[in-house]
Short mmCIF file of C-alpha atoms in Angstrom, two decimals:
data_model
loop_
_atom_site.label_atom_id
_atom_site.label_comp_id
_atom_site.label_asym_id
_atom_site.label_seq_id
_atom_site.Cartn_x
_atom_site.Cartn_y
_atom_site.Cartn_z
CA MET A 16 -97.94 -139.37 -38.92
CA LEU A 17 -99.22 -142.49 -38.14
CA MET A 18 -97.38 -145.60 -39.51
CA LEU A 19 -99.06 -148.61 -40.46
CA SER A 20 -97.42 -151.90 -40.21
CA ARG A 21 -97.88 -154.08 -43.33
CA ALA A 22 -98.69 -157.74 -42.65
CA LEU A 23 -96.59 -160.24 -44.59
CA ILE A 24 -97.94 -163.25 -45.81
CA SER A 25 -96.23 -166.76 -47.00
CA ILE A 26 -97.75 -169.47 -48.17
CA VAL A 27 -96.26 -172.88 -48.28
CA LEU A 28 -97.48 -175.46 -50.57
CA ALA A 29 -96.36 -178.92 -49.46
CA ALA A 30 -96.31 -181.39 -52.38
CA SER A 31 -96.24 -185.07 -51.74
CA THR A 32 -95.08 -187.59 -54.76
CA GLY A 33 -96.81 -190.97 -54.73
CA PHE A 34 -94.75 -193.91 -55.50
CA ALA A 35 -96.47 -196.90 -57.17
CA GLN A 36 -95.29 -200.43 -57.03
CA ALA A 37 -96.33 -203.07 -59.56
CA GLN A 38 -95.20 -206.43 -59.91
CA VAL A 39 -96.04 -208.28 -63.09
CA GLN A 40 -95.62 -211.67 -64.19
CA GLY A 41 -92.66 -212.27 -66.23
CA LYS A 42 -92.30 -214.89 -69.03
CA LYS A 43 -91.30 -217.39 -66.21
CA THR A 44 -93.77 -217.95 -63.43
CA GLY A 45 -92.39 -216.32 -60.35
CA ASP A 46 -90.08 -214.22 -62.18
CA PRO A 47 -90.88 -210.31 -60.10
CA THR A 48 -90.92 -207.43 -62.08
CA PRO A 49 -89.04 -204.76 -60.93
CA ALA A 50 -90.74 -201.76 -59.49
CA THR A 51 -91.04 -198.68 -61.42
CA LYS A 52 -90.00 -195.64 -59.98
CA LEU A 53 -91.72 -192.13 -60.74
CA PRO A 54 -88.94 -189.36 -61.07
CA GLU A 55 -88.31 -187.40 -57.89
CA GLU A 56 -89.31 -183.92 -57.44
CA LYS A 57 -86.71 -181.31 -57.65
CA PRO A 58 -86.22 -178.73 -55.14
CA SER A 59 -86.48 -176.21 -57.49
CA ASP A 60 -90.44 -177.48 -59.06
CA SER A 61 -91.49 -176.80 -55.14
CA ALA A 62 -89.88 -173.48 -55.09
CA ALA A 63 -91.62 -172.32 -58.46
CA ALA A 64 -94.92 -173.59 -57.18
CA SER A 65 -94.55 -171.43 -54.41
CA ARG A 66 -93.73 -168.57 -56.18
CA ASN A 67 -96.68 -169.10 -58.57
CA ALA A 68 -98.93 -169.45 -55.90
CA LEU A 69 -97.80 -166.16 -54.23
CA VAL A 70 -98.06 -164.43 -57.86
CA GLN A 71 -101.76 -165.93 -58.12
CA PHE A 72 -102.30 -164.37 -54.78
CA ASN A 73 -100.88 -161.06 -55.33
CA ASP A 74 -102.91 -160.75 -58.58
CA ALA A 75 -106.46 -161.68 -57.00
CA LEU A 76 -105.56 -159.28 -54.37
CA GLU A 77 -104.76 -156.52 -57.36
CA ASP A 78 -108.21 -157.49 -59.24
CA LEU A 79 -109.96 -157.15 -55.81
CA ALA A 80 -108.81 -153.83 -55.03
CA ALA A 81 -109.78 -152.54 -58.71
CA LYS A 82 -112.97 -154.14 -58.51
CA VAL A 83 -114.35 -152.84 -55.25
CA SER A 84 -112.43 -149.22 -55.09
CA PRO A 85 -114.74 -147.68 -57.56
CA ALA A 86 -117.92 -147.76 -55.62
CA VAL A 87 -115.92 -146.89 -52.14
CA VAL A 88 -116.56 -143.20 -51.69
CA GLN A 89 -115.11 -140.36 -49.34
CA ILE A 90 -117.36 -138.56 -47.38
CA LEU A 91 -116.68 -134.99 -46.38
CA VAL A 92 -118.44 -133.42 -43.54
CA THR A 93 -118.68 -129.89 -42.32
CA SER A 94 -120.24 -128.93 -39.21
CA TYR A 95 -120.21 -126.78 -36.09
CA GLY A 96 -118.81 -128.02 -32.59
CA ALA A 97 -117.26 -127.00 -29.46
CA VAL A 98 -113.28 -126.49 -28.64
CA HIS A 99 -112.65 -128.53 -25.39
CA GLU A 100 -109.78 -126.27 -23.76
CA GLU A 101 -109.13 -126.91 -19.68
CA SER A 102 -109.11 -123.13 -19.41
CA ARG A 103 -112.49 -122.77 -20.45
CA THR A 104 -115.15 -124.43 -18.00
CA GLN A 105 -118.07 -121.97 -18.25
CA THR A 106 -117.84 -120.77 -22.28
CA ALA A 107 -117.68 -122.91 -24.88
CA LEU A 108 -115.70 -122.06 -28.28
CA ILE A 109 -117.78 -122.94 -30.91
CA VAL A 110 -115.87 -123.22 -34.47
CA ARG A 111 -116.28 -124.72 -37.60
CA GLN A 112 -115.28 -128.39 -37.91
CA GLN A 113 -114.36 -130.97 -41.01
CA ALA A 114 -114.49 -134.69 -40.54
CA VAL A 115 -113.95 -137.36 -43.30
CA GLY A 116 -115.79 -140.79 -43.26
CA SER A 117 -116.33 -143.29 -45.97
CA GLY A 118 -119.21 -144.76 -47.52
CA VAL A 119 -120.12 -147.43 -50.21
CA ILE A 120 -122.33 -147.10 -53.36
CA VAL A 121 -125.35 -149.44 -53.06
CA ASP A 122 -127.34 -148.47 -55.85
CA ALA A 123 -126.04 -147.20 -59.38
CA SER A 124 -128.41 -144.01 -59.15
CA GLY A 125 -126.49 -142.68 -56.49
CA TYR A 126 -127.46 -144.16 -53.06
CA ILE A 127 -124.61 -144.53 -50.51
CA MET A 128 -124.90 -146.12 -47.16
CA THR A 129 -122.55 -145.08 -44.32
CA ASN A 130 -122.56 -144.65 -40.43
CA ALA A 131 -124.85 -142.16 -38.70
CA HIS A 132 -122.11 -141.11 -36.55
CA VAL A 133 -120.15 -139.74 -40.00
CA VAL A 134 -122.77 -137.45 -40.74
CA GLU A 135 -124.11 -136.39 -37.26
CA GLY A 136 -124.75 -132.88 -36.67
CA ALA A 137 -123.78 -132.13 -40.70
CA GLN A 138 -124.15 -128.53 -41.98
CA ARG A 139 -122.90 -129.81 -45.32
CA ILE A 140 -122.25 -133.32 -46.74
CA ARG A 141 -120.19 -133.74 -49.67
CA VAL A 142 -119.23 -137.08 -51.91
CA ALA A 143 -115.71 -137.64 -53.08
CA LEU A 144 -116.06 -140.21 -56.10
CA PRO A 145 -112.67 -142.51 -56.84
CA ILE A 146 -110.83 -140.89 -59.87
CA PRO A 147 -111.33 -143.61 -62.78
CA GLY A 148 -108.65 -146.56 -63.67
CA ASP A 149 -106.25 -145.55 -60.73
CA PRO A 150 -107.79 -146.66 -57.47
CA GLY A 151 -104.86 -146.28 -55.17
CA ARG A 152 -103.99 -142.92 -56.52
CA SER A 153 -103.51 -140.07 -54.23
CA VAL A 154 -105.55 -137.11 -55.58
CA PRO A 155 -105.88 -133.39 -54.11
CA VAL A 156 -109.23 -132.72 -52.97
CA GLY A 157 -109.90 -129.82 -55.32
CA LYS A 158 -108.96 -131.96 -58.39
CA ARG A 159 -111.38 -134.88 -57.37
CA HIS A 160 -114.87 -135.31 -58.37
CA ILE A 161 -116.84 -134.09 -55.53
CA LEU A 162 -120.63 -133.89 -55.41
CA GLU A 163 -123.34 -132.08 -52.85
CA ALA A 164 -125.22 -134.98 -50.78
CA ARG A 165 -128.63 -135.01 -49.21
CA LEU A 166 -128.92 -137.28 -46.17
CA ILE A 167 -132.21 -139.19 -46.98
CA GLY A 168 -132.38 -141.03 -43.26
CA VAL A 169 -130.77 -141.76 -40.33
CA HIS A 170 -131.20 -144.86 -37.99
CA LYS A 171 -128.90 -143.94 -34.81
CA GLU A 172 -130.37 -147.81 -33.25
CA THR A 173 -127.86 -149.60 -35.95
CA ASP A 174 -125.05 -146.36 -36.58
CA LEU A 175 -126.23 -146.39 -40.15
CA ALA A 176 -127.31 -143.39 -42.66
CA LEU A 177 -128.46 -143.26 -46.30
CA LEU A 178 -127.03 -140.33 -48.76
CA LYS A 179 -128.24 -139.78 -52.08
CA ILE A 180 -126.04 -137.96 -54.94
CA ASP A 181 -127.41 -136.93 -58.07
CA GLU A 182 -125.28 -139.07 -60.39
CA SER A 183 -126.29 -142.32 -62.95
CA ASP A 184 -124.51 -145.48 -63.91
CA LEU A 185 -122.25 -145.63 -60.81
CA PRO A 186 -120.33 -148.48 -59.86
CA THR A 187 -121.98 -150.32 -56.71
CA LEU A 188 -121.20 -153.46 -54.50
CA PRO A 189 -123.34 -156.04 -53.42
CA LEU A 190 -124.52 -156.75 -49.90
CA MET A 191 -123.52 -160.67 -48.84
CA PRO A 192 -126.87 -162.15 -47.33
CA GLN A 193 -124.79 -165.35 -46.25
CA ARG A 194 -123.46 -164.87 -42.76
CA PRO A 195 -119.43 -164.53 -42.61
CA ARG A 196 -117.18 -167.43 -40.99
CA VAL A 197 -114.53 -167.20 -38.75
CA GLY A 198 -110.99 -167.15 -40.40
CA GLN A 199 -112.64 -166.14 -43.33
CA LEU A 200 -110.67 -163.62 -45.55
CA VAL A 201 -111.83 -160.09 -45.98
CA PHE A 202 -110.66 -156.32 -46.85
CA ALA A 203 -111.53 -153.42 -45.02
CA ILE A 204 -111.70 -150.25 -47.82
CA GLY A 205 -112.41 -146.67 -46.67
CA SER A 206 -110.11 -143.46 -46.02
CA PRO A 207 -108.37 -143.90 -42.92
CA GLU A 208 -106.93 -140.23 -41.54
CA GLY A 209 -108.27 -139.27 -44.95
CA LEU A 210 -106.22 -141.21 -46.74
CA GLN A 211 -108.73 -142.00 -49.62
CA ASN A 212 -109.39 -145.58 -50.88
CA SER A 213 -106.70 -147.47 -48.78
CA VAL A 214 -107.56 -151.17 -48.44
CA THR A 215 -106.11 -153.22 -45.54
CA MET A 216 -106.62 -157.04 -45.43
CA GLY A 217 -107.54 -159.36 -41.92
CA VAL A 218 -109.62 -162.19 -41.17
CA VAL A 219 -113.00 -162.42 -39.49
CA SER A 220 -112.03 -163.06 -35.98
CA ALA A 221 -115.63 -163.56 -34.71
CA VAL A 222 -119.15 -163.43 -35.70
CA ALA A 223 -122.13 -162.52 -33.42
CA ARG A 224 -120.24 -160.08 -31.36
CA GLN A 225 -122.53 -158.05 -28.95
CA ALA A 226 -120.67 -154.88 -27.92
CA ASP A 227 -123.42 -153.43 -25.71
CA PRO A 228 -125.64 -156.13 -23.63
CA GLU A 229 -128.50 -153.95 -23.60
CA LYS A 230 -129.05 -153.79 -27.38
CA ALA A 231 -130.04 -156.42 -29.55
CA LEU A 232 -127.01 -155.58 -32.64
CA SER A 233 -124.60 -157.64 -33.19
CA TYR A 234 -121.22 -157.07 -34.86
CA ILE A 235 -118.66 -158.69 -37.11
CA GLN A 236 -115.26 -158.76 -35.51
CA THR A 237 -111.76 -158.14 -37.58
CA ASP A 238 -108.36 -157.79 -37.36
CA ALA A 239 -108.15 -155.82 -40.72
CA PRO A 240 -106.59 -152.80 -39.73
CA ILE A 241 -109.16 -150.09 -39.19
CA ASN A 242 -108.63 -146.41 -38.29
CA PRO A 243 -110.55 -143.12 -37.71
CA GLY A 244 -111.79 -142.30 -41.30
CA ASN A 245 -112.61 -146.10 -42.19
CA SER A 246 -116.47 -145.36 -40.58
CA GLY A 247 -118.56 -146.36 -43.09
CA GLY A 248 -116.79 -148.04 -45.61
CA PRO A 249 -117.13 -151.54 -46.43
CA LEU A 250 -115.65 -154.90 -45.23
CA VAL A 251 -115.62 -157.40 -48.17
CA ASP A 252 -114.79 -160.84 -48.91
CA MET A 253 -112.85 -162.39 -52.11
CA ASN A 254 -115.71 -161.86 -54.04
CA GLY A 255 -115.86 -158.23 -53.62
CA ALA A 256 -119.22 -158.48 -51.68
CA VAL A 257 -119.84 -156.46 -49.11
CA VAL A 258 -119.72 -158.32 -45.70
CA GLY A 259 -120.28 -155.40 -43.30
CA ILE A 260 -119.90 -151.71 -42.79
CA ASN A 261 -116.91 -150.70 -40.48
CA THR A 262 -118.32 -148.91 -37.66
CA PHE A 263 -115.78 -148.43 -34.66
CA ILE A 264 -112.61 -150.18 -33.18
CA LEU A 265 -111.29 -150.80 -29.50
CA SER A 266 -108.36 -149.12 -28.87
CA GLU A 267 -106.74 -147.68 -26.08
CA GLY A 268 -104.18 -145.57 -28.30
CA GLY A 269 -106.70 -144.28 -30.62
CA GLY A 270 -105.24 -146.48 -33.78
CA SER A 271 -105.71 -149.94 -35.03
CA GLU A 272 -105.26 -152.73 -32.61
CA GLY A 273 -106.80 -155.45 -34.40
CA LEU A 274 -109.97 -155.05 -32.75
CA GLY A 275 -112.52 -153.60 -35.32
CA PHE A 276 -116.17 -154.14 -35.83
CA ALA A 277 -118.68 -154.11 -38.80
CA ILE A 278 -122.22 -154.00 -38.83
CA PRO A 279 -123.55 -157.33 -40.71
CA ALA A 280 -124.36 -156.90 -44.23
CA ARG A 281 -128.01 -158.48 -43.82
CA ILE A 282 -128.92 -155.54 -41.37
CA VAL A 283 -127.32 -153.01 -43.52
CA ASP A 284 -129.41 -154.40 -46.55
CA PHE A 285 -132.60 -154.24 -44.10
CA VAL A 286 -132.19 -150.47 -43.03
CA TYR A 287 -130.88 -149.19 -46.32
CA HIS A 288 -134.41 -150.56 -48.24
CA SER A 289 -136.32 -149.13 -44.98
CA LEU A 290 -134.83 -145.65 -45.09
CA ARG A 291 -134.90 -145.57 -48.79
CA LYS A 292 -138.73 -146.45 -48.70
CA TYR A 293 -139.93 -144.84 -45.73
CA GLY A 294 -137.03 -142.63 -44.28
CA HIS A 295 -137.14 -144.56 -40.98
CA VAL A 296 -137.25 -148.06 -40.38
CA HIS A 297 -140.26 -150.31 -39.23
CA ARG A 298 -139.86 -153.31 -37.11
CA VAL A 299 -142.16 -155.99 -36.10
CA GLU A 300 -143.32 -157.31 -33.04
CA ILE A 301 -145.53 -160.66 -31.68
CA GLY A 302 -147.56 -159.25 -28.74
CA ALA A 303 -145.19 -161.22 -26.15
CA VAL A 304 -142.52 -160.29 -23.66
CA ALA A 305 -139.40 -162.48 -23.03
CA GLN A 306 -136.30 -162.47 -20.66
CA GLU A 307 -133.46 -164.27 -20.21
CA ILE A 308 -133.26 -167.32 -17.52
CA THR A 309 -131.26 -166.82 -14.54
CA PRO A 310 -130.06 -169.98 -12.54
CA THR A 311 -132.26 -168.60 -9.60
CA LEU A 312 -135.28 -167.96 -11.85
CA ALA A 313 -134.66 -171.55 -13.48
CA ASP A 314 -134.82 -173.04 -10.10
CA GLY A 315 -137.47 -171.15 -9.16
CA LEU A 316 -139.74 -172.25 -12.06
CA ARG A 317 -138.18 -175.45 -11.97
CA LEU A 318 -137.47 -175.18 -15.73
CA LYS A 319 -135.50 -178.21 -17.54
CA GLN A 320 -132.75 -175.62 -18.80
CA ARG A 321 -130.77 -172.68 -16.87
CA TRP A 322 -129.89 -170.75 -19.65
CA GLY A 323 -131.82 -169.15 -22.80
CA VAL A 324 -135.13 -167.05 -22.95
CA ILE A 325 -138.35 -167.60 -21.42
CA VAL A 326 -141.42 -166.01 -22.41
CA ALA A 327 -142.93 -163.85 -19.41
CA ASP A 328 -146.14 -162.23 -20.79
CA VAL A 329 -148.10 -162.96 -23.58
CA LYS A 330 -151.02 -160.21 -24.77
CA PRO A 331 -154.11 -161.89 -24.47
CA ASP A 332 -155.29 -160.22 -27.72
CA GLY A 333 -151.81 -160.42 -29.79
CA PRO A 334 -150.75 -162.66 -32.98
CA ALA A 335 -148.30 -164.50 -30.28
CA ALA A 336 -151.58 -165.69 -28.02
CA ALA A 337 -153.65 -166.37 -31.39
CA ALA A 338 -150.86 -169.23 -32.44
CA GLY A 339 -150.58 -170.81 -29.18
CA LEU A 340 -147.52 -169.22 -27.39
CA ARG A 341 -148.02 -169.36 -23.76
CA VAL A 342 -146.19 -167.97 -20.06
CA GLN A 343 -143.16 -170.06 -19.63
CA ASP A 344 -142.30 -171.32 -22.63
CA ILE A 345 -138.77 -171.42 -23.61
CA VAL A 346 -137.64 -169.93 -27.23
CA LEU A 347 -135.24 -172.44 -28.95
CA THR A 348 -134.99 -170.86 -32.43
CA ALA A 349 -136.56 -168.02 -34.17
CA ASP A 350 -136.89 -168.46 -37.99
CA ASP A 351 -134.45 -171.44 -37.51
CA ARG A 352 -131.78 -168.94 -36.11
CA ARG A 353 -130.83 -170.31 -32.47
CA VAL A 354 -132.01 -168.20 -29.68
CA GLU A 355 -129.66 -168.36 -26.57
CA THR A 356 -129.91 -165.05 -25.09
CA LEU A 357 -132.50 -162.04 -25.33
CA PRO A 358 -130.70 -159.80 -27.91
CA GLN A 359 -130.43 -163.06 -30.32
CA LEU A 360 -134.44 -163.00 -29.93
CA SER A 361 -134.40 -159.32 -30.59
CA SER A 362 -132.30 -159.66 -33.63
CA ALA A 363 -134.56 -162.43 -35.12
CA LEU A 364 -137.20 -160.25 -34.70
CA TYR A 365 -135.45 -157.22 -36.11
CA LEU A 366 -134.84 -159.14 -39.42
CA HIS A 367 -137.96 -160.56 -39.80
CA ARG A 368 -140.01 -159.48 -42.52
CA LEU A 369 -143.76 -157.82 -42.15
CA ASP A 370 -145.34 -160.13 -44.62
CA GLN A 371 -144.04 -163.63 -43.40
CA VAL A 372 -144.93 -165.43 -40.53
CA LEU A 373 -142.15 -165.70 -37.51
CA LYS A 374 -141.18 -169.37 -36.99
CA LEU A 375 -140.60 -170.32 -33.45
CA GLU A 376 -139.66 -173.66 -31.70
CA ILE A 377 -140.44 -173.79 -28.30
CA LEU A 378 -139.70 -175.85 -25.23
CA ARG A 379 -142.88 -176.54 -23.31
CA GLY A 380 -141.71 -178.78 -20.44
CA ASP A 381 -140.42 -181.89 -21.85
CA GLU A 382 -141.86 -181.20 -25.34
CA LYS A 383 -140.58 -179.26 -28.25
CA LYS A 384 -143.09 -177.48 -30.48
CA ILE A 385 -143.18 -175.68 -33.73
CA LEU A 386 -145.39 -172.43 -33.80
CA TYR A 387 -146.13 -169.93 -36.62
CA VAL A 388 -146.75 -166.51 -34.95
CA PRO A 389 -148.05 -163.51 -37.60
CA ALA A 390 -145.73 -160.49 -37.30
CA ILE A 391 -147.30 -156.96 -36.99
CA GLU A 392 -145.57 -153.67 -37.44
CA LYS A 393 -144.23 -152.20 -34.53
CA ARG A 394 -144.41 -148.56 -34.78
CA ASP A 395 -143.91 -145.42 -32.73
CA PRO A 396 -146.63 -142.61 -32.92
CA MET A 397 -144.59 -140.14 -35.17
CA ASP A 398 -144.10 -143.28 -37.77
CA GLN A 399 -147.93 -143.17 -38.18
CA MET A 400 -148.31 -139.82 -38.45
CA PHE A 401 -145.76 -139.92 -41.09
CA ASP A 402 -147.23 -142.30 -43.12
CA ALA A 403 -151.00 -140.98 -42.82
CA ALA A 404 -149.64 -137.44 -43.77
CA ASP A 405 -150.75 -135.75 -47.26
CA PRO A 406 -147.19 -134.33 -48.36
CA THR A 407 -149.30 -131.52 -50.54
CA LYS A 408 -151.10 -130.39 -47.28
CA SER A 409 -148.13 -130.95 -44.74
CA LEU A 410 -145.10 -129.58 -46.66
CA VAL A 411 -143.66 -126.62 -46.02
CA PRO A 412 -141.07 -126.12 -48.62
CA ARG A 413 -138.93 -122.70 -47.47
CA LEU A 414 -138.12 -124.90 -44.30
CA GLY A 415 -138.04 -128.25 -45.91
CA ILE A 416 -140.15 -130.26 -43.55
CA LEU A 417 -143.41 -132.08 -43.34
CA ALA A 418 -145.01 -130.71 -40.54
CA LEU A 419 -149.04 -130.80 -38.94
CA ASP A 420 -151.20 -129.09 -36.57
CA LEU A 421 -150.95 -130.41 -33.04
CA THR A 422 -154.60 -131.28 -32.76
CA GLY A 423 -156.07 -133.18 -30.02
CA ASP A 424 -155.36 -136.41 -31.08
CA LEU A 425 -151.71 -135.55 -31.96
CA ARG A 426 -151.46 -133.80 -28.48
CA ASN A 427 -152.41 -137.30 -26.65
CA GLN A 428 -149.80 -139.34 -28.68
CA ILE A 429 -146.96 -137.01 -27.90
CA SER A 430 -145.46 -136.97 -24.17
CA SER A 431 -146.61 -133.77 -21.69
CA LEU A 432 -146.38 -130.47 -23.48
CA ARG A 433 -145.04 -127.34 -21.82
CA ILE A 434 -147.27 -125.39 -24.49
CA PRO A 435 -150.11 -127.52 -25.85
CA SER A 436 -150.57 -125.67 -29.28
CA GLY A 437 -147.96 -125.48 -32.03
CA VAL A 438 -146.95 -127.39 -35.32
CA VAL A 439 -145.31 -130.58 -35.00
CA VAL A 440 -142.73 -131.56 -37.25
CA LEU A 441 -143.06 -135.14 -38.91
CA GLY A 442 -140.02 -134.98 -40.92
CA ARG A 443 -137.77 -133.58 -43.63
CA ALA A 444 -137.97 -133.29 -47.42
CA ALA A 445 -134.81 -134.53 -48.89
CA ASP A 446 -135.16 -133.42 -52.30
CA LEU A 447 -135.53 -129.59 -51.52
CA VAL A 448 -132.22 -127.12 -51.32
CA THR A 449 -133.12 -125.55 -47.83
CA PRO A 450 -131.25 -123.87 -44.98
CA ASP A 451 -130.26 -126.18 -42.05
CA THR A 452 -132.90 -125.59 -39.64
CA GLY A 453 -132.01 -127.99 -37.27
CA LEU A 454 -135.54 -129.60 -37.01
CA GLN A 455 -135.72 -132.88 -36.22
CA THR A 456 -138.98 -135.33 -36.22
CA GLY A 457 -141.11 -134.87 -33.19
CA ASP A 458 -139.92 -130.92 -32.52
CA VAL A 459 -143.12 -128.83 -31.86
CA ILE A 460 -142.94 -125.53 -33.10
CA HIS A 461 -144.39 -122.86 -31.22
CA ALA A 462 -142.95 -119.69 -32.63
CA LEU A 463 -140.94 -117.88 -35.32
CA ASN A 464 -138.96 -114.88 -34.71
CA THR A 465 -141.66 -113.06 -32.35
CA VAL A 466 -144.71 -114.52 -33.96
CA PRO A 467 -146.44 -117.18 -32.34
CA ILE A 468 -147.13 -120.37 -34.36
CA THR A 469 -150.51 -122.43 -33.64
CA SER A 470 -151.20 -124.04 -36.60
CA MET A 471 -149.76 -124.65 -40.15
CA GLU A 472 -151.75 -121.60 -41.68
CA GLU A 473 -149.66 -119.34 -39.25
CA LEU A 474 -146.16 -121.30 -40.04
CA ARG A 475 -146.92 -120.82 -43.64
CA ALA A 476 -147.93 -116.98 -43.36
CA ALA A 477 -144.69 -116.14 -41.45
CA VAL A 478 -142.25 -117.96 -43.84
CA VAL A 479 -143.83 -116.24 -46.66
CA GLY A 480 -142.81 -113.05 -45.68
CA LEU A 481 -139.19 -113.91 -45.36
CA LYS A 482 -136.51 -112.92 -47.94
CA THR A 483 -133.13 -114.60 -48.43
CA GLY A 484 -130.53 -113.78 -46.14
CA ASP A 485 -133.21 -113.07 -42.83
CA PRO A 486 -132.67 -114.14 -39.72
CA VAL A 487 -134.87 -116.70 -38.44
CA VAL A 488 -135.22 -118.15 -35.23
CA LEU A 489 -137.82 -121.01 -34.12
CA GLN A 490 -138.87 -121.56 -30.65
CA VAL A 491 -139.31 -125.54 -30.46
CA GLU A 492 -139.84 -127.95 -27.85
CA ARG A 493 -138.37 -131.56 -27.49
CA ALA A 494 -138.22 -134.05 -24.97
CA ASP A 495 -135.78 -131.80 -23.15
CA GLY A 496 -137.71 -128.96 -23.28
CA LEU A 497 -137.72 -125.58 -24.87
CA SER A 498 -135.27 -124.28 -26.89
CA TYR A 499 -134.15 -121.74 -29.82
CA LEU A 500 -132.86 -122.54 -33.25
CA SER A 501 -131.53 -120.03 -35.23
CA PHE A 502 -130.47 -119.78 -39.05
CA GLU A 503 -130.58 -117.53 -42.09
CA MET A 504 -133.37 -118.09 -44.89
CA GLU A 505 -131.98 -119.08 -48.04
#
């Protein structure tokens, strides 16, 4: 059993007593009046004040735990995976696997945010709601309120996913828009090692911690103990607002070593609203390319500074060009956020709203300028197809997917195909009870069992003839080539 050490916190209050001296003229001129002394504080008074402060602090923590715990859920995931055995090098042993993660209710109608890796490959997702009135109580799985959950959307780039359960009037936690501060007291709530609704305490160790230099996403670092099972649970402040979603730890032994990382709440909020509205995340672009400044680049171009981000290209007909942005402009801030690295600029663009102009402060030679650049939506072909699709025509209910015929226009937008005909999958219908087909956005269906599929009409006809329990084998094409997906019809 993994034993967690509990940090002991002592608060010492130093009380200072001021002494006032007053000299008042007596009846006779020059007669001094003795200074008035305030009573000295007894040692017992200071000790009592310290005890009272500790009691108040403890009461505040208990109130906070009772306030936030009802909105934190345990996520139970069932999937299939390979058992790694040293003696088996050629054949993989596939077994049914159980995994436990955490999530936070962000809407009273049953929307829950968690990590994408918590639900990755899930065949079944269930949510265990806390028992009201006793957030720290350990309750057997069979006696907890467990509901089936639907996966609304996944955004692997930020490692976030949105779930939906059929429940209403649920407790929620607000997402804190302000940037957390280093040293700020925070609490991690989740199900470490399957222990539901565990609360740990720590501080914000660092903000804007970039784990991968190639990715724009930055994290909040905390020393609040986080262990496997905490993933997807909230990191909250003293007011009970969500500062971030706990996502990973750095550990050599597998346990908490005080290096936990959470996705900032402002990113969680952005992804949540995008997944709920569109099923995927829309991003913006301005029609320009930037790169980081190196000392060699600065020397060669005779730049005024040897660090930062420089504009390398501006598309002639894009919004950046129309706003006056030029090649070799150095970006100082974006939306009033300081820009010193390329990921910081990417992060500012990532969080920028499509209906607002992007404010850029740039350095051009010796002169600083403010530019306002209209933002346009950065979308891949699959997003465009999904939004343009008519659900009444593209829905295949028994498979729970939206799909389109692979026409000439679509064929040009998809990378080279081995088989030039078929049906392209646009997305999954979250509100339907369907078999787990394994289909993903962008898959091209070429055959169902032994029947070639070249159109939506042929796919619907092949599905109609299937009965509950019939085996189904789909031949699909993905970026990595052809493969089979097999399941039983429900």
